[in-house]
Amino acid sequence: MSVETIAWKQGKVTIVDQNALPGRLVFLDIRSTADLCRAIKSMKIRGAPALGAAAAFAVWLGIRNSKAKDYKALAIELKRLITLVGSSRPTARNLFWGLEKIEAALQRNRYCPVSEIKQALLQEALSLLEHDKSVSRKIGSFGQSLIKSGDRILTVCNAGALATIDYGTALGVIYAAKEKGKKVKVFACETRPMLQGARLTAWELRRHGIDVTLICDNMAATLMRQGKIDAVIVGADRIAANGDTANKIGTYSVAVLSTYHKVPFYVAAPSSTFDLCISSGEDIPIEERPREEVVSLFFKKPIAPEGIRVYNPAFDVTPQELITAIITEKGILRPPFSRNIAGKIKD
Amino acid sequence: MSVETIAWKQGKVTIVDQNALPGRLVFLDIRSTADLCRAIKSMKIRGAPALGAAAAFAVWLGIRNSKAKDYKALAIELKRLITLVGSSRPTARNLFWGLEKIEAALQRNRYCPVSEIKQALLQEALSLLEHDKSVSRKIGSFGQSLIKSGDRILTVCNAGALATIDYGTALGVIYAAKEKGKKVKVFACETRPMLQGARLTAWELRRHGIDVTLICDNMAATLMRQGKIDAVIVGADRIAANGDTANKIGTYSVAVLSTYHKVPFYVAAPSSTFDLCISSGEDIPIEERPREEVVSLFFKKPIAPEGIRVYNPAFDVTPQELITAIITEKGILRPPFSRNIAGKIKD
């Protein structure tokens, strides 16, 4: 049942090709930094927590066959790789956190021989996989306390097993609720333009035997008005020190709708998603993606006039005042977020 | 430049096949009630005002070769046709208004010979085309007074030339503003699942030389938060006596977002869209459409897991308290709507 989104097997990185889902479950073997960066850019692997591990492995793939003779030469190569991988996608904080973890492992082992440093870097990348599995389950455990049996939960994009290593943040809360014997019903927003909700969330919830209904993004408000949504749970790509949360485009819209309809709005994310150097969401870099994602579905048949101008931000920022609570592996944070984030989350 | 969405030419009804746009501008000749009903159901012709005329012609196509010898026989056939056409789509009030116009023409001419009654029915259907052209321009004329040069306007679905005979309601306001020399910029929500915004609104605004940018529905909130939307203008499928407005799914969502961001939210619709027999939006029948519209784009390649449950309401209801004004051919209605609708709109 359980699928690892990214794994290290027999000298290569194996990822689930998320652009092939839901049609086919395809594993891709990746052997170079460039190939893994391409997979990240094209969203074959995506989801903030998964990108933390992917970034670390992307660096490892570039460094493992390095001919560097000493720490200094290795460090120069590593810095170059970190810059390269860091330019693949800008918004998810976890990607940079994964790179920082690799760089810290280098620093810790600077007095070791090059072969041992390399081994330590691989161990660090591997430990990020185990770390994520454990963190996701803790988030699930804390988060499920917010869910009552019978709840109908709306989610956006995919913050599930496919966005992490094997369990999920927002969907991890749902899996944990199910493990506690609670019955939950999920409404998955399809999440245009890349349809992660339709393709990934619907797929993995069904695999886990969760009752799921697919809707277009513009139908969420109607369900809320009908009183059919008890809670919203979403993931996050970057959370500022004040709690402002960047997540997949459409999240902010759902947060405003939740506030208007008095539906609790929860964010579920590991502490690696927090960026304490950023005071508010205004400073979070928002990626703009290619227009082709909007004008044609999966780059196939056009669905809009040729040459039409498109605005295609990949993320938006939900201001902290619209967030009911943030579920982390260190516990559930509630307002005032600035104080409570500072108290619980450390870099 | 100007294209007639539906026309009567050389003994047949000609419609623009809106499912072929934006790729190709295809005209379909339609010769029977059944074919026109199929075109309505499959949304080859759509848009509340256009459906009023389409319904009238659908009845005419069924009655024109009638062998009925007297009024009574003809009336029985006509009633049956009205029931049939009335079952094609439930939400747009104009469709039923078109049928009522045909029935009233029958009544007015009940003492005429059958051949003259038939001629009167055709004249009535033809007059609906001219009526719509005139009404759309009046709506545009009133509505453009609400638009300032430089305004950035968000719209949902297609309430343009393609939703009427040749001008539009919500987009008619934009065309009229342009004719007055005002510069406007339009953001078109793509409008899942059927993408009328991407396929139709983007297409016709470009044809008319209007600056248009396409967005996914879940991006509207972000633009509003950025202060980039000065007004929202949408069409309507049915307006209750209190002003509650049914329109394409996603309209309610945008109305809540407009209210939250203090952006004026305008509805533009002819008086034939008002249903004074219905006191509030709760009584408006909302069509649910096939799941295939959501799980595959235009019934092509699947974009969601096989068998996934789908909720696919075609319309939603925007409660009157979220509406700034309703633009009609009889003038601009403002709250309190119940009183002002009763004063201006007569069946």
XYZ file of C-alpha atoms in Angstrom:
694
model
C 0.000 0.000 0.000
C 2.531 2.510 1.127
C 4.541 4.130 -1.638
C 7.661 6.184 -1.015
C 7.542 9.390 -3.006
C 11.329 9.547 -3.033
C 13.797 6.853 -2.013
C 17.487 5.957 -2.349
C 17.837 2.499 -3.848
C 20.923 0.757 -5.209
C 22.885 3.877 -5.924
C 20.102 5.916 -7.465
C 17.222 8.159 -6.453
C 13.803 6.716 -7.243
C 10.782 9.015 -7.392
C 7.112 8.566 -8.176
C 6.372 10.463 -11.408
C 3.465 12.539 -10.160
C 2.637 13.809 -13.643
C 1.767 10.243 -14.695
C -0.859 9.934 -11.941
C -3.686 9.057 -11.676
C -3.371 7.039 -14.873
C -0.225 5.106 -14.024
C 2.020 4.640 -10.986
C 5.452 5.112 -12.548
C 8.778 5.112 -10.690
C 11.625 7.066 -12.250
C 15.291 6.361 -11.579
C 17.296 9.552 -11.353
C 21.065 9.613 -11.452
C 22.078 13.279 -11.791
C 21.517 16.663 -10.170
C 20.305 18.080 -13.476
C 17.688 15.362 -13.905
C 16.393 15.769 -10.370
C 16.231 19.568 -10.794
C 14.246 19.045 -13.993
C 11.900 16.684 -12.151
C 11.401 19.333 -9.449
C 10.753 22.145 -11.963
C 8.287 20.061 -13.965
C 6.590 18.916 -10.734
C 7.239 15.216 -11.260
C 8.154 15.506 -7.600
C 6.460 18.271 -5.618
C 5.089 19.074 -2.199
C 7.130 21.157 0.231
C 8.250 18.357 2.594
C 9.186 16.018 -0.275
C 11.173 18.861 -1.846
C 13.329 19.090 1.297
C 14.557 15.526 0.810
C 14.665 15.880 -2.978
C 16.916 18.941 -2.709
C 19.303 17.073 -0.419
C 19.494 14.121 -2.802
C 19.886 16.446 -5.786
C 23.042 17.799 -4.142
C 24.196 14.310 -3.199
C 23.861 13.089 -6.807
C 26.198 15.895 -7.866
C 28.753 15.353 -5.150
C 29.003 11.588 -4.908
C 31.417 11.188 -7.828
C 33.318 14.376 -7.024
C 37.062 14.192 -7.626
C 37.697 16.788 -4.895
C 40.751 15.868 -2.877
C 40.035 17.885 0.256
C 37.272 19.557 2.234
C 37.879 22.955 0.656
C 37.504 21.723 -2.917
C 34.471 19.663 -1.940
C 32.890 22.657 -0.198
C 33.244 24.779 -3.353
C 31.516 22.091 -5.415
C 28.812 21.690 -2.810
C 28.077 25.419 -2.637
C 27.727 25.515 -6.420
C 25.321 22.575 -6.322
C 23.306 24.172 -3.534
C 22.917 27.354 -5.578
C 21.869 25.307 -8.594
C 19.297 23.208 -6.734
C 18.096 26.274 -4.825
C 17.150 27.925 -8.109
C 14.793 25.115 -9.140
C 11.723 26.435 -7.306
C 11.564 29.509 -5.049
C 8.574 29.255 -2.707
C 8.773 26.072 -0.606
C 10.871 26.819 2.474
C 11.597 23.082 2.969
C 13.662 22.905 -0.208
C 16.120 25.431 1.265
C 15.909 23.738 4.658
C 17.017 20.472 3.009
C 19.942 22.293 1.412
C 20.881 23.866 4.742
C 20.821 20.431 6.368
C 23.309 19.146 3.781
C 25.521 22.182 4.221
C 25.456 21.755 8.006
C 26.463 18.105 7.617
C 29.408 19.251 5.530
C 30.426 21.724 8.230
C 30.094 19.153 11.006
C 32.391 16.771 9.128
C 34.885 19.282 7.777
C 37.852 17.646 9.488
C 37.077 14.178 8.132
C 38.561 12.692 4.961
C 36.594 13.433 1.781
C 35.266 9.874 1.532
C 33.850 10.129 5.049
C 32.350 13.553 4.382
C 30.606 12.120 1.340
C 29.275 9.257 3.425
C 28.016 11.752 6.006
C 26.196 13.738 3.320
C 24.415 10.601 2.118
C 23.534 9.730 5.694
C 22.135 13.231 6.184
C 19.969 12.933 3.046
C 18.759 9.505 4.192
C 18.000 10.861 7.644
C 15.752 13.501 6.093
C 13.578 10.684 4.726
C 13.219 9.096 8.154
C 12.759 12.502 9.772
C 9.876 13.301 7.439
C 8.155 9.985 8.084
C 8.295 10.591 11.821
C 7.299 14.260 11.599
C 4.307 13.521 9.362
C 2.995 10.986 11.849
C 3.382 13.431 14.735
C 1.497 16.088 12.771
C -1.208 13.505 12.119
C -1.354 12.564 15.773
C -1.709 16.154 16.980
C -3.998 17.153 14.161
C -6.482 14.309 14.465
C -7.503 15.695 17.866
C -9.156 18.549 15.952
C -11.304 16.137 13.919
C -14.585 14.648 15.079
C -16.031 11.484 13.642
C -18.433 12.456 10.867
C -16.532 15.591 9.922
C -16.550 16.705 6.322
C -13.189 18.166 5.462
C -12.214 20.310 2.512
C -8.636 20.292 1.254
C -6.711 22.066 -1.483
C -3.956 20.683 -3.704
C -2.125 17.635 -2.323
C -0.540 17.707 1.118
C -0.566 13.936 1.429
C 1.767 10.983 1.125
C 2.736 12.234 -2.333
C 3.806 15.631 -0.956
C 5.916 14.079 1.794
C 7.746 10.771 1.901
C 4.891 8.428 2.716
C 2.163 9.871 4.958
C 1.310 13.524 4.541
C 0.641 16.686 6.503
C -2.959 17.820 5.857
C -3.892 14.334 4.629
C -1.761 12.825 7.415
C -4.239 14.400 9.842
C -7.021 12.613 7.972
C -5.153 9.286 7.940
C -4.485 9.605 11.681
C -8.160 10.386 12.332
C -9.095 7.264 10.380
C -6.575 5.184 12.369
C -8.339 6.424 15.515
C -11.583 5.011 14.133
C -13.077 8.332 13.133
C -15.149 8.472 9.984
C -14.246 11.407 7.785
C -15.461 12.542 4.415
C -13.152 14.630 2.259
C -13.928 17.131 -0.482
C -10.879 17.550 -2.706
C -10.573 20.818 -4.654
C -9.189 19.876 -8.052
C -6.621 22.703 -7.811
C -6.141 24.297 -11.174
C -3.979 24.630 -13.139
C -1.998 21.461 -12.381
C -4.893 19.517 -10.857
C -2.998 18.043 -7.930
C -6.292 17.667 -6.075
C -7.959 15.727 -8.891
C -4.917 13.698 -9.859
C -3.066 13.124 -6.592
C -5.302 13.737 -3.567
C -8.261 11.879 -5.051
C -5.922 9.015 -6.005
C -4.217 8.595 -2.671
C -7.338 9.066 -0.535
C -9.085 6.335 -2.514
C -6.071 4.047 -2.083
C -6.370 4.635 1.663
C -10.091 3.897 1.667
C -11.120 7.456 2.546
C -14.500 8.714 1.313
C -13.565 11.447 -1.163
C -15.558 13.672 -3.513
C -13.895 15.749 -6.190
C -15.010 19.312 -6.840
C -13.840 22.167 -9.020
C -12.200 24.945 -7.038
C -15.091 27.334 -7.642
C -17.570 24.968 -5.914
C -16.034 25.158 -2.414
C -18.023 28.241 -1.449
C -21.308 26.559 -2.336
C -20.532 23.554 -0.124
C -19.677 25.879 2.758
C -22.890 27.830 2.313
C -24.818 24.555 2.352
C -23.200 23.775 5.728
C -21.463 20.726 4.278
C -17.892 21.558 5.346
C -16.850 21.196 9.016
C -13.183 22.072 8.608
C -10.575 23.002 6.029
C -7.081 21.503 6.284
C -4.295 22.500 3.925
C -0.527 22.115 3.774
C 1.984 24.944 3.492
C 5.006 25.871 1.421
C 6.378 28.593 3.679
C 5.140 30.072 6.931
C 6.419 33.484 8.031
C 7.247 34.309 11.656
C 3.824 35.918 12.105
C 1.970 32.870 10.758
C 1.228 34.193 7.244
C 1.234 31.049 5.119
C 2.190 30.567 1.484
C 0.564 27.534 -0.076
C -0.735 26.388 -3.457
C -2.707 29.028 -5.346
C -6.343 28.936 -4.246
C -5.568 28.428 -0.576
C -6.077 32.106 0.246
C -9.415 32.041 -1.546
C -10.558 29.086 0.553
C -9.303 30.812 3.723
C -11.433 33.900 3.030
C -14.431 31.674 2.280
C -13.825 29.722 5.515
C -13.714 32.923 7.548
C -16.899 34.191 5.918
C -18.714 30.897 6.584
C -17.170 30.422 10.065
C -15.489 27.131 9.116
C -12.198 26.400 10.959
C -9.192 26.735 8.676
C -6.195 24.618 9.658
C -2.690 24.570 8.224
C -0.649 21.376 8.742
C 3.095 21.636 8.214
C 6.410 20.530 9.696
C 8.605 23.077 11.479
C 10.908 22.935 8.438
C 8.244 24.934 6.576
C 8.592 27.920 8.924
C 10.839 30.753 7.836
C 11.565 32.751 10.961
C 13.726 35.205 8.992
C 10.623 36.463 7.255
C 8.362 38.624 9.379
C 5.240 38.399 7.211
C 3.879 36.868 4.043
C 4.697 39.976 2.034
C 8.309 38.833 1.844
C 7.596 35.299 0.634
C 8.740 34.837 -2.978
C 5.844 33.604 -5.119
C 6.727 31.529 -8.157
C 4.972 32.345 -11.431
C 4.643 29.293 -13.644
C 4.422 28.918 -17.441
C 1.248 30.115 -19.167
C 0.910 26.737 -20.867
C -0.299 25.237 -17.583
C -3.405 27.425 -17.811
C -4.091 27.553 -21.542
C -3.763 23.833 -22.147
C -4.356 20.964 -19.849
C -1.076 19.137 -19.409
C 0.276 20.854 -22.503
C -2.215 19.060 -24.716
C -5.129 20.524 -26.704
C -5.530 24.306 -26.233
C -8.443 25.369 -24.056
C -8.002 29.112 -24.602
C -7.352 31.358 -27.598
C -3.827 31.292 -28.951
C -1.664 34.051 -27.526
C -4.069 34.984 -24.733
C -2.368 36.722 -21.796
C -2.273 34.603 -18.636
C -1.520 35.253 -14.971
C -0.323 32.041 -13.328
C 0.992 32.424 -9.785
C 1.735 28.991 -8.317
C 1.118 30.029 -4.727
C -0.667 32.599 -2.655
C -0.298 33.906 0.880
C -2.957 33.397 3.521
C -2.643 36.107 6.176
C -2.429 34.737 9.691
C -5.689 36.334 10.820
C -7.603 33.880 8.612
C -5.901 30.816 10.158
C -7.547 28.999 13.070
C -4.505 26.894 14.029
C -1.245 25.574 12.611
C -0.627 21.877 13.232
C 3.073 20.966 13.517
C 5.058 17.999 14.801
C 5.726 20.082 17.926
C 2.067 20.624 18.699
C -0.839 22.773 17.623
C -0.133 26.506 17.399
C -2.942 28.997 17.902
C -3.080 32.798 17.790
C -1.288 34.957 18.693
C 0.932 33.225 16.163
C 3.956 35.529 16.374
C 4.468 34.654 20.032
C 3.490 31.010 19.760
C 5.608 30.306 16.686
C 8.618 31.944 18.348
C 8.042 29.792 21.419
C 7.691 26.436 19.655
C 9.599 26.580 16.384
C 13.335 26.880 16.274
C 15.431 26.803 13.143
C -16.939 41.212 -36.638
C -20.365 40.721 -35.159
C -21.504 37.125 -35.007
C -25.075 36.124 -34.257
C -25.159 33.348 -31.696
C -28.516 32.174 -33.027
C -30.267 33.224 -36.193
C -33.106 32.148 -38.482
C -31.835 31.778 -42.033
C -33.479 30.216 -45.060
C -35.822 28.011 -43.125
C -33.400 26.758 -40.518
C -31.928 27.820 -37.196
C -28.207 28.559 -37.342
C -26.179 28.572 -34.129
C -22.525 29.081 -33.282
C -21.192 25.773 -31.907
C -19.727 27.087 -28.664
C -18.022 23.783 -27.884
C -15.811 24.219 -30.968
C -14.487 27.585 -29.704
C -11.862 28.923 -29.333
C -10.304 26.599 -31.893
C -12.839 27.052 -34.684
C -15.836 29.278 -35.402
C -18.373 26.720 -36.590
C -21.998 27.415 -37.514
C -24.475 24.568 -37.150
C -27.729 24.319 -39.072
C -30.508 22.936 -36.929
C -33.782 21.703 -38.330
C -35.603 19.942 -35.485
C -36.725 20.480 -31.911
C -34.792 17.413 -30.804
C -31.547 18.657 -32.331
C -31.905 22.088 -30.781
C -32.708 20.541 -27.383
C -29.578 18.408 -27.698
C -27.540 21.509 -28.550
C -28.934 23.248 -25.459
C -28.210 20.282 -23.168
C -24.667 19.861 -24.473
C -24.093 23.620 -24.224
C -23.390 24.134 -27.904
C -25.701 27.064 -27.308
C -25.783 28.484 -23.778
C -26.140 31.716 -21.854
C -29.463 32.649 -20.318
C -30.541 35.340 -22.801
C -29.569 33.217 -25.829
C -31.539 30.324 -24.336
C -34.692 32.454 -24.348
C -34.544 32.786 -28.133
C -33.279 29.228 -28.578
C -36.251 27.848 -26.648
C -38.689 29.814 -28.803
C -37.062 28.534 -32.001
C -36.937 24.989 -30.643
C -40.722 25.121 -30.321
C -41.094 26.749 -33.726
C -39.038 23.977 -35.391
C -41.485 21.459 -33.951
C -44.632 23.316 -34.913
C -43.837 24.682 -38.354
C -44.730 21.477 -40.206
C -47.615 20.635 -37.917
C -50.620 19.060 -39.629
C -52.964 20.529 -37.013
C -56.176 21.743 -38.635
C -57.331 24.142 -35.926
C -56.175 26.178 -32.968
C -57.079 23.488 -30.455
C -55.002 20.784 -32.127
C -52.135 23.196 -32.612
C -52.288 24.265 -28.959
C -52.004 20.647 -27.815
C -48.911 20.149 -29.949
C -47.428 23.413 -28.768
C -47.943 22.579 -25.094
C -46.200 19.259 -25.593
C -43.269 20.981 -27.308
C -43.052 23.589 -24.548
C -42.832 20.837 -21.935
C -40.151 19.076 -23.937
C -38.008 22.160 -24.487
C -38.585 23.255 -20.888
C -36.976 20.046 -19.665
C -33.691 20.707 -21.482
C -32.085 22.842 -18.765
C -33.723 23.953 -15.501
C -31.937 27.014 -14.124
C -32.010 29.855 -16.669
C -35.255 31.782 -16.228
C -34.986 33.204 -19.769
C -35.530 29.794 -21.343
C -38.965 29.597 -19.723
C -39.611 33.254 -20.513
C -38.991 32.467 -24.204
C -41.472 29.611 -23.998
C -44.033 31.844 -22.297
C -43.631 34.427 -25.055
C -44.424 31.757 -27.668
C -47.403 30.552 -25.696
C -48.684 34.113 -25.326
C -48.346 34.628 -29.093
C -50.461 31.510 -29.589
C -53.099 32.884 -27.246
C -53.150 36.295 -28.905
C -53.751 34.688 -32.301
C -56.142 31.946 -31.242
C -58.919 33.155 -33.520
C -56.699 33.276 -36.618
C -56.343 30.448 -39.155
C -53.612 27.911 -38.340
C -51.308 29.208 -41.071
C -51.501 32.704 -39.612
C -50.932 31.442 -36.084
C -47.811 29.676 -37.280
C -46.623 32.840 -38.952
C -47.241 34.732 -35.718
C -45.181 32.208 -33.758
C -42.241 32.652 -36.124
C -42.610 36.426 -35.875
C -42.583 36.140 -32.097
C -39.398 34.053 -32.124
C -37.779 36.531 -34.535
C -38.851 39.436 -32.354
C -37.047 37.841 -29.401
C -33.805 38.150 -31.363
C -34.366 41.859 -31.997
C -35.569 42.378 -28.450
C -32.370 40.847 -27.055
C -30.145 42.981 -29.256
C -31.892 46.116 -28.055
C -32.005 45.049 -24.409
C -28.302 44.141 -24.354
C -27.361 47.577 -25.647
C -29.544 49.278 -23.046
C -27.900 47.224 -20.290
C -24.533 48.247 -21.692
C -25.545 51.880 -21.792
C -26.753 51.944 -18.189
C -23.933 49.739 -16.932
C -21.051 51.656 -18.487
C -21.879 54.571 -16.197
C -20.525 52.427 -13.345
C -17.144 51.983 -15.084
C -14.301 54.465 -14.945
C -11.546 54.600 -17.524
C -8.664 52.493 -16.252
C -10.885 50.074 -14.338
C -9.787 46.473 -14.026
C -12.834 44.258 -14.170
C -13.166 40.626 -13.178
C -15.806 38.466 -14.818
C -16.952 34.868 -14.476
C -18.111 32.499 -17.216
C -19.351 34.168 -20.409
C -22.079 36.788 -20.288
C -21.083 38.270 -23.616
C -22.143 38.250 -27.240
C -22.037 34.452 -27.163
C -24.486 34.312 -24.237
C -26.953 36.657 -25.926
C -27.636 37.273 -29.588
C -24.768 39.585 -30.446
C -23.677 41.948 -27.662
C -23.804 40.671 -24.115
C -24.909 41.630 -20.634
C -21.837 41.730 -18.347
C -19.532 42.011 -21.363
C -22.031 44.360 -23.008
C -21.271 46.783 -20.179
C -17.580 46.485 -21.067
C -18.247 46.970 -24.795
C -20.361 50.031 -24.044
C -17.623 51.454 -21.797
C -15.148 50.984 -24.638
C -17.532 52.675 -27.083
C -17.563 55.647 -24.695
C -13.768 55.789 -25.006
C -13.039 54.276 -21.595
C -10.036 52.000 -21.283
C -10.827 48.815 -19.397
C -8.792 45.762 -18.557
C -10.592 42.477 -17.988
C -9.584 39.450 -15.953
C -11.516 36.406 -17.177
C -11.972 33.531 -14.723
C -11.598 30.354 -16.768
C -14.780 28.924 -15.175
C -14.372 25.239 -14.566
C -15.569 22.751 -15.458
C -16.683 23.842 -18.936
C -14.174 26.691 -19.275
C -16.549 29.243 -20.787
C -14.263 31.994 -19.492
C -11.147 30.560 -21.136
C -12.851 29.445 -24.333
C -15.560 32.024 -24.941
C -14.954 35.216 -22.939
C -11.242 35.342 -23.760
C -12.086 34.697 -27.419
C -14.753 37.344 -27.833
C -12.982 40.035 -25.793
C -9.887 39.644 -27.963
C -12.040 39.869 -31.097
C -13.399 43.147 -29.748
C -9.922 44.467 -28.958
C -10.396 44.427 -25.180
C -7.325 43.900 -22.989
C -7.991 40.518 -21.355
C -5.978 38.289 -19.028
C -7.004 34.720 -18.320
C -6.805 33.327 -14.781
C -7.812 30.112 -13.083
C -10.840 30.544 -10.834
C -8.763 30.082 -7.678
C -6.583 33.116 -8.518
C -9.333 35.766 -8.278
C -8.860 36.232 -4.523
C -5.156 36.932 -4.946
C -5.800 39.653 -7.536
C -8.353 41.263 -5.226
C -5.936 41.181 -2.302
C -3.309 42.825 -4.502
C -5.791 45.640 -5.187
C -5.872 44.808 -8.881
C -9.644 44.456 -9.301
C -11.868 47.559 -9.316
C -15.180 45.839 -10.025
C -16.747 42.463 -10.693
C -19.464 42.156 -13.343
C -21.282 38.891 -13.973
C -24.402 37.783 -15.798
C -27.329 35.898 -14.283
C -29.435 32.849 -15.019
C -32.295 33.616 -12.657
C -32.902 36.455 -10.207
C -35.439 35.994 -7.403
C -37.798 38.738 -6.283
C -35.439 39.653 -3.424
C -32.402 39.943 -5.728
C -30.783 36.571 -4.923
C -29.070 35.640 -8.170
C -28.352 32.228 -9.670
C -25.460 32.274 -12.092
C -22.683 29.957 -13.268
C -20.992 27.996 -10.482
C -18.213 30.070 -8.936
C -20.150 33.327 -8.997
C -21.100 33.036 -5.329
C -17.465 32.430 -4.435
C -16.409 35.591 -6.253
C -19.241 37.531 -4.580
C -18.005 36.539 -1.104
C -14.448 37.454 -2.094
C -15.664 40.804 -3.469
C -17.462 41.592 -0.243
C -14.418 40.664 1.837
C -12.140 42.834 -0.320
C -14.690 45.674 -0.667
C -14.841 45.365 -4.458
C -18.215 46.313 -6.036
C -20.067 43.260 -7.340
C -22.445 43.949 -10.231
C -24.954 41.636 -11.898
C -26.008 42.520 -15.463
C -29.162 40.863 -16.777
C -32.308 41.601 -18.772
C -35.648 41.772 -16.991
C -36.465 38.394 -18.594
C -34.003 36.851 -16.113
C -36.081 37.920 -13.102
C -38.449 35.378 -11.609
C -40.859 37.360 -9.496
C -42.706 34.176 -8.498
C -39.679 33.104 -6.484
C -39.155 35.005 -3.260
C -35.514 34.028 -2.675
C -32.641 32.049 -4.139
C -33.510 29.017 -2.047
C -36.261 28.155 -4.503
C -34.146 28.390 -7.658
C -33.618 24.939 -9.218
C -29.890 24.251 -9.616
C -28.891 21.908 -12.415
C -26.327 19.219 -11.623
C -24.293 18.293 -14.678
C -22.528 15.038 -15.667
C -19.438 14.029 -13.690
C -17.487 13.678 -16.931
C -17.255 17.468 -17.192
C -15.086 17.477 -14.075
C -13.071 14.264 -14.406
C -12.052 14.817 -17.996
C -11.594 17.974 -19.919
C -14.110 17.991 -22.737
C -14.568 14.266 -22.322
C -11.003 13.584 -23.395
C -8.123 12.147 -21.345
C -9.052 11.493 -17.681
C -7.663 13.959 -15.166
C -8.936 12.158 -12.066
C -8.994 8.545 -10.871
C -11.532 6.317 -12.552
C -14.779 6.076 -10.616
C -14.045 9.020 -8.323
C -17.165 10.622 -6.857
C -17.852 14.111 -8.181
C -20.120 16.991 -7.183
C -20.870 19.129 -10.235
C -23.501 21.835 -9.709
C -23.712 24.016 -12.807
C -24.861 27.115 -10.950
C -24.832 28.701 -7.534
C -26.896 31.360 -5.825
C -25.448 34.683 -4.735
C -27.544 36.122 -1.911
C -28.705 39.666 -2.548
C -26.746 41.126 0.370
C -23.496 40.478 -1.541
C -24.694 42.339 -4.652
C -23.857 46.027 -5.088
C -26.261 46.660 -7.980
C -28.193 44.869 -10.709
C -27.901 46.420 -14.156
C -30.997 45.887 -16.349
C -32.353 47.405 -19.542
C -34.768 49.364 -17.332
C -32.020 50.956 -15.277
C -29.690 50.161 -12.411
C -31.304 48.571 -9.379
C -29.755 49.057 -5.938
C -30.700 47.781 -2.485
C -33.221 47.372 -1.046
C -33.704 45.004 -3.945
C -37.099 43.573 -3.000
C -38.691 47.003 -3.280
C -36.679 48.196 -6.259
C -37.159 45.025 -8.283
C -40.905 45.123 -7.648
C -40.968 48.755 -8.779
C -39.014 48.336 -12.014
C -39.456 44.779 -13.242
C -42.765 43.496 -14.459
C -43.362 40.081 -15.915
